[in-house]
PDB file of C-alpha atoms in Angstrom:
ATOM      1  CA  MET A 503      50.783  54.578  78.573  1.00 53.00           C
ATOM      2  CA  GLY A 504      47.308  55.597  79.852  1.00 57.00           C
ATOM      3  CA  THR A 505      46.335  57.581  82.995  1.00 57.00           C
ATOM      4  CA  SER A 506      43.720  56.666  85.622  1.00 57.00           C
ATOM      5  CA  GLY A 507      41.762  59.748  84.869  1.00 61.00           C
ATOM      6  CA  ASN A 508      39.937  61.373  87.650  1.00 62.00           C
ATOM      7  CA  LYS A 509      40.615  58.112  90.155  1.00 64.00           C
ATOM      8  CA  TRP A 510      43.101  57.404  92.444  1.00 59.00           C
ATOM      9  CA  PRO A 511      45.322  54.255  91.620  1.00 62.00           C
ATOM     10  CA  VAL A 512      43.993  51.039  92.782  1.00 67.00           C
ATOM     11  CA  ASN A 513      45.151  49.707  96.108  1.00 68.00           C
ATOM     12  CA  SER A 514      46.838  53.349  96.970  1.00 65.00           C
ATOM     13  CA  LYS A 515      46.983  53.704 100.661  1.00 68.00           C
ATOM     14  CA  GLU A 516      48.126  57.313 100.889  1.00 68.00           C
ATOM     15  CA  ILE A 517      49.634  60.096  98.672  1.00 67.00           C
ATOM     16  CA  VAL A 518      53.342  61.267  99.852  1.00 64.00           C
ATOM     17  CA  SER A 519      55.315  64.335  98.553  1.00 65.00           C
ATOM     18  CA  ALA A 520      57.721  63.390  95.798  1.00 75.00           C
ATOM     19  CA  ILE A 521      59.825  66.347  97.152  1.00 79.00           C
ATOM     20  CA  HIS A 522      62.513  65.377  99.638  1.00 84.00           C
ATOM     21  CA  PRO A 523      62.915  68.260 102.179  1.00 90.00           C
ATOM     22  CA  ASN A 524      66.144  69.335 102.825  1.00 91.00           C
ATOM     23  CA  PRO A 525      67.401  68.852 106.622  1.00 94.00           C
ATOM     24  CA  PRO A 526      67.175  71.809 109.080  1.00 95.00           C
ATOM     25  CA  ILE A 527      70.329  73.231 110.869  1.00 96.00           C
ATOM     26  CA  LEU A 528      70.300  72.868 114.647  1.00 97.00           C
ATOM     27  CA  LEU A 529      71.807  75.898 115.832  1.00 97.00           C
ATOM     28  CA  SER A 530      71.673  75.878 119.527  1.00 96.00           C
ATOM     29  CA  VAL A 531      70.520  73.736 122.561  1.00 96.00           C
ATOM     30  CA  THR A 532      70.415  75.728 125.698  1.00 94.00           C
ATOM     31  CA  ILE A 533      70.187  74.141 128.954  1.00 93.00           C
ATOM     32  CA  ASN A 534      67.707  75.463 131.737  1.00 90.00           C
ATOM     33  CA  SER A 535      67.445  73.500 134.763  1.00 84.00           C
ATOM     34  CA  ASN A 536      65.907  70.082 133.503  1.00 87.00           C
ATOM     35  CA  SER A 537      64.703  71.562 130.195  1.00 94.00           C
ATOM     36  CA  VAL A 538      66.471  72.740 126.963  1.00 96.00           C
ATOM     37  CA  PHE A 539      65.527  75.190 124.243  1.00 97.00           C
ATOM     38  CA  LEU A 540      66.320  74.241 120.865  1.00 98.00           C
ATOM     39  CA  GLU A 541      66.731  76.856 117.792  1.00 98.00           C
ATOM     40  CA  TRP A 542      67.139  75.827 114.120  1.00 97.00           C
ATOM     41  CA  LEU A 543      67.178  77.099 110.482  1.00 95.00           C
ATOM     42  CA  SER A 544      65.047  75.718 107.821  1.00 92.00           C
ATOM     43  CA  GLY A 545      66.728  74.002 105.116  1.00 84.00           C
ATOM     44  CA  ASN A 546      64.300  74.563 102.684  1.00 78.00           C
ATOM     45  CA  SER A 547      63.153  77.608 100.365  1.00 68.00           C
ATOM     46  CA  ASP A 548      59.545  79.018 100.377  1.00 68.00           C
ATOM     47  CA  CYS A 549      58.802  77.254  97.277  1.00 74.00           C
ATOM     48  CA  TYR A 550      58.703  73.859  99.244  1.00 75.00           C
ATOM     49  CA  PRO A 551      57.381  75.121 102.557  1.00 81.00           C
ATOM     50  CA  VAL A 552      57.629  72.766 105.442  1.00 90.00           C
ATOM     51  CA  GLN A 553      54.658  71.616 107.165  1.00 92.00           C
ATOM     52  CA  GLU A 554      56.191  70.684 110.609  1.00 95.00           C
ATOM     53  CA  TYR A 555      59.287  69.623 112.262  1.00 97.00           C
ATOM     54  CA  TYR A 556      59.792  66.599 114.194  1.00 98.00           C
ATOM     55  CA  ILE A 557      62.083  66.875 117.179  1.00 98.00           C
ATOM     56  CA  TYR A 558      64.048  63.841 118.306  1.00 98.00           C
ATOM     57  CA  ASP A 559      65.643  63.099 121.514  1.00 98.00           C
ATOM     58  CA  ASN A 560      68.062  59.783 121.718  1.00 97.00           C
ATOM     59  CA  ASP A 561      66.470  58.777 118.436  1.00 97.00           C
ATOM     60  CA  GLU A 562      62.884  58.998 119.553  1.00 97.00           C
ATOM     61  CA  ILE A 563      60.407  61.706 118.192  1.00 98.00           C
ATOM     62  CA  ILE A 564      59.439  63.602 121.269  1.00 97.00           C
ATOM     63  CA  GLN A 565      57.704  66.785 119.605  1.00 98.00           C
ATOM     64  CA  ARG A 566      56.072  67.816 116.597  1.00 98.00           C
ATOM     65  CA  VAL A 567      56.448  71.691 115.813  1.00 98.00           C
ATOM     66  CA  PRO A 568      54.395  73.266 113.149  1.00 96.00           C
ATOM     67  CA  TYR A 569      56.055  75.767 110.552  1.00 92.00           C
ATOM     68  CA  PRO A 570      56.919  78.462 110.704  1.00 92.00           C
ATOM     69  CA  ASN A 571      58.306  77.950 114.331  1.00 96.00           C
ATOM     70  CA  LEU A 572      61.922  77.638 114.515  1.00 97.00           C
ATOM     71  CA  SER A 573      62.375  76.885 118.141  1.00 98.00           C
ATOM     72  CA  THR A 574      60.801  74.712 120.753  1.00 98.00           C
ATOM     73  CA  GLU A 575      61.409  73.992 124.417  1.00 98.00           C
ATOM     74  CA  VAL A 576      61.773  70.296 125.590  1.00 97.00           C
ATOM     75  CA  THR A 577      60.806  70.020 129.245  1.00 95.00           C
ATOM     76  CA  ASP A 578      60.824  67.366 131.964  1.00 91.00           C
ATOM     77  CA  LEU A 579      64.383  65.784 131.311  1.00 93.00           C
ATOM     78  CA  PHE A 580      65.733  63.373 133.508  1.00 89.00           C
ATOM     79  CA  ASN A 581      68.861  64.297 135.696  1.00 86.00           C
ATOM     80  CA  CYS A 582      72.339  62.893 134.967  1.00 87.00           C
ATOM     81  CA  THR A 583      71.251  62.149 131.394  1.00 90.00           C
ATOM     82  CA  THR A 584      72.995  62.738 128.072  1.00 94.00           C
ATOM     83  CA  ASN A 585      70.262  64.130 125.530  1.00 97.00           C
ATOM     84  CA  VAL A 586      70.970  64.032 121.930  1.00 98.00           C
ATOM     85  CA  PHE A 587      68.826  66.044 119.927  1.00 98.00           C
ATOM     86  CA  TYR A 588      68.240  66.369 116.172  1.00 98.00           C
ATOM     87  CA  ILE A 589      65.435  67.472 113.924  1.00 98.00           C
ATOM     88  CA  THR A 590      63.685  66.544 110.736  1.00 97.00           C
ATOM     89  CA  ALA A 591      61.580  68.521 108.249  1.00 95.00           C
ATOM     90  CA  VAL A 592      58.360  67.070 106.949  1.00 93.00           C
ATOM     91  CA  ILE A 593      56.514  68.034 103.577  1.00 90.00           C
ATOM     92  CA  TYR A 594      53.300  65.958 103.239  1.00 85.00           C
ATOM     93  CA  LYS A 595      54.374  63.001 105.467  1.00 85.00           C
ATOM     94  CA  THR A 596      58.085  62.907 103.775  1.00 90.00           C
ATOM     95  CA  GLN A 597      60.606  63.611 106.291  1.00 93.00           C
ATOM     96  CA  SER A 598      64.186  64.958 105.431  1.00 93.00           C
ATOM     97  CA  ASP A 599      67.282  63.297 106.470  1.00 95.00           C
ATOM     98  CA  PRO A 600      68.125  64.581 109.953  1.00 97.00           C
ATOM     99  CA  SER A 601      69.742  67.677 110.958  1.00 97.00           C
ATOM    100  CA  ASN A 602      73.115  67.848 112.765  1.00 97.00           C
ATOM    101  CA  SER A 603      72.816  66.620 116.283  1.00 98.00           C
ATOM    102  CA  LEU A 604      73.653  68.612 119.463  1.00 97.00           C
ATOM    103  CA  SER A 605      74.016  67.108 122.974  1.00 97.00           C
ATOM    104  CA  ALA A 606      72.769  68.358 126.221  1.00 96.00           C
ATOM    105  CA  PHE A 607      73.899  66.825 129.713  1.00 93.00           C
ATOM    106  CA  ILE A 608      71.587  67.574 132.346  1.00 88.00           C
ATOM    107  CA  ASP A 609      73.425  68.189 135.715  1.00 84.00           C
ATOM    108  CA  LEU A 610      70.726  69.586 138.373  1.00 78.00           C
ATOM    109  CA  PRO A 611      72.652  70.452 141.321  1.00 72.00           C
ATOM    110  CA  TYR A 612      70.691  69.389 144.391  1.00 74.00           C
ATOM    111  CA  GLY A 613      72.195  70.481 147.810  1.00 78.00           C
ATOM    112  CA  PRO A 614      72.212  68.067 150.815  1.00 82.00           C
ATOM    113  CA  THR A 615      69.487  67.756 153.604  1.00 85.00           C
ATOM    114  CA  ILE A 616      70.657  68.473 157.079  1.00 86.00           C
ATOM    115  CA  THR A 617      69.441  65.425 159.043  1.00 89.00           C
ATOM    116  CA  TYR A 618      70.958  66.099 162.645  1.00 88.00           C
ATOM    117  CA  TYR A 619      73.123  68.692 164.251  1.00 87.00           C
ATOM    118  CA  ASP A 620      74.384  69.217 167.686  1.00 88.00           C
ATOM    119  CA  SER A 621      76.402  71.855 169.467  1.00 86.00           C
ATOM    120  CA  THR A 622      79.670  70.870 170.900  1.00 84.00           C
ATOM    121  CA  CYS A 623      81.205  71.792 174.144  1.00 84.00           C
ATOM    122  CA  ASN A 624      83.811  73.990 172.530  1.00 85.00           C
ATOM    123  CA  GLY A 625      81.551  76.295 170.697  1.00 80.00           C
ATOM    124  CA  GLY A 626      81.488  74.187 167.492  1.00 85.00           C
ATOM    125  CA  ILE A 627      78.658  72.241 165.807  1.00 86.00           C
ATOM    126  CA  THR A 628      78.270  68.580 164.310  1.00 88.00           C
ATOM    127  CA  LEU A 629      76.412  68.212 161.486  1.00 88.00           C
ATOM    128  CA  ILE A 630      75.225  65.024 159.612  1.00 87.00           C
ATOM    129  CA  TRP A 631      73.544  65.394 156.066  1.00 87.00           C
ATOM    130  CA  GLU A 632      72.306  63.121 153.294  1.00 86.00           C
ATOM    131  CA  MET A 633      71.668  63.726 149.580  1.00 78.00           C
ATOM    132  CA  GLN A 634      67.991  63.530 148.398  1.00 68.00           C
ATOM    133  CA  GLN A 635      68.570  63.337 144.831  1.00 67.00           C
ATOM    134  CA  GLU A 636      70.877  61.528 142.534  1.00 67.00           C
ATOM    135  CA  VAL A 637      74.170  63.103 142.192  1.00 73.00           C
ATOM    136  CA  CYS A 638      75.659  62.800 138.461  1.00 79.00           C
ATOM    137  CA  LEU A 639      79.336  63.823 139.338  1.00 75.00           C
ATOM    138  CA  THR A 640      81.552  62.669 142.382  1.00 77.00           C
ATOM    139  CA  ILE A 641      81.420  65.466 144.990  1.00 78.00           C
ATOM    140  CA  ASP A 642      84.941  66.366 146.091  1.00 81.00           C
ATOM    141  CA  TYR A 643      84.014  68.391 149.036  1.00 81.00           C
ATOM    142  CA  TYR A 644      81.062  70.410 150.590  1.00 81.00           C
ATOM    143  CA  ASN A 645      81.057  74.191 151.488  1.00 85.00           C
ATOM    144  CA  ILE A 646      79.432  74.925 154.824  1.00 83.00           C
ATOM    145  CA  TYR A 647      78.112  78.495 155.594  1.00 83.00           C
ATOM    146  CA  GLU A 648      76.859  80.030 158.610  1.00 80.00           C
ATOM    147  CA  VAL A 649      73.625  82.164 157.922  1.00 82.00           C
ATOM    148  CA  GLY A 650      74.316  85.651 158.995  1.00 77.00           C
ATOM    149  CA  ALA A 651      77.977  85.321 159.256  1.00 60.00           C
TER     150      ALA A 651
END
């Protein structure tokens, strides 16, 4: 069998690695308001260095993180949404299988806005309020506080 010598094979589009990287291990997802912080371990040895990691949210690639970073922050997540994250390792355009997945439910606790208030004759007060943001879960009750009391 002959070789192509010093030329690339005819009709070659691109060269990809024959080494299939091991998947990373997603360790934690820490929720911070409408963002999350992801941390993972590399599944590969230094003999086959990863070039970058692809971060997925609900099966869509959302970030590319260069090696040797093993953490990232994902920002601007939508309220009332469950985000399912996983990571792949990349060596010369060859992706690993997905890592384990971890979920984060974003539930930002927005308070209501008082739209009307009025004093009553007996020393009480009437309040009317409305929610300015989407509420993820059913509200059972409100706590009302008096400033300075």
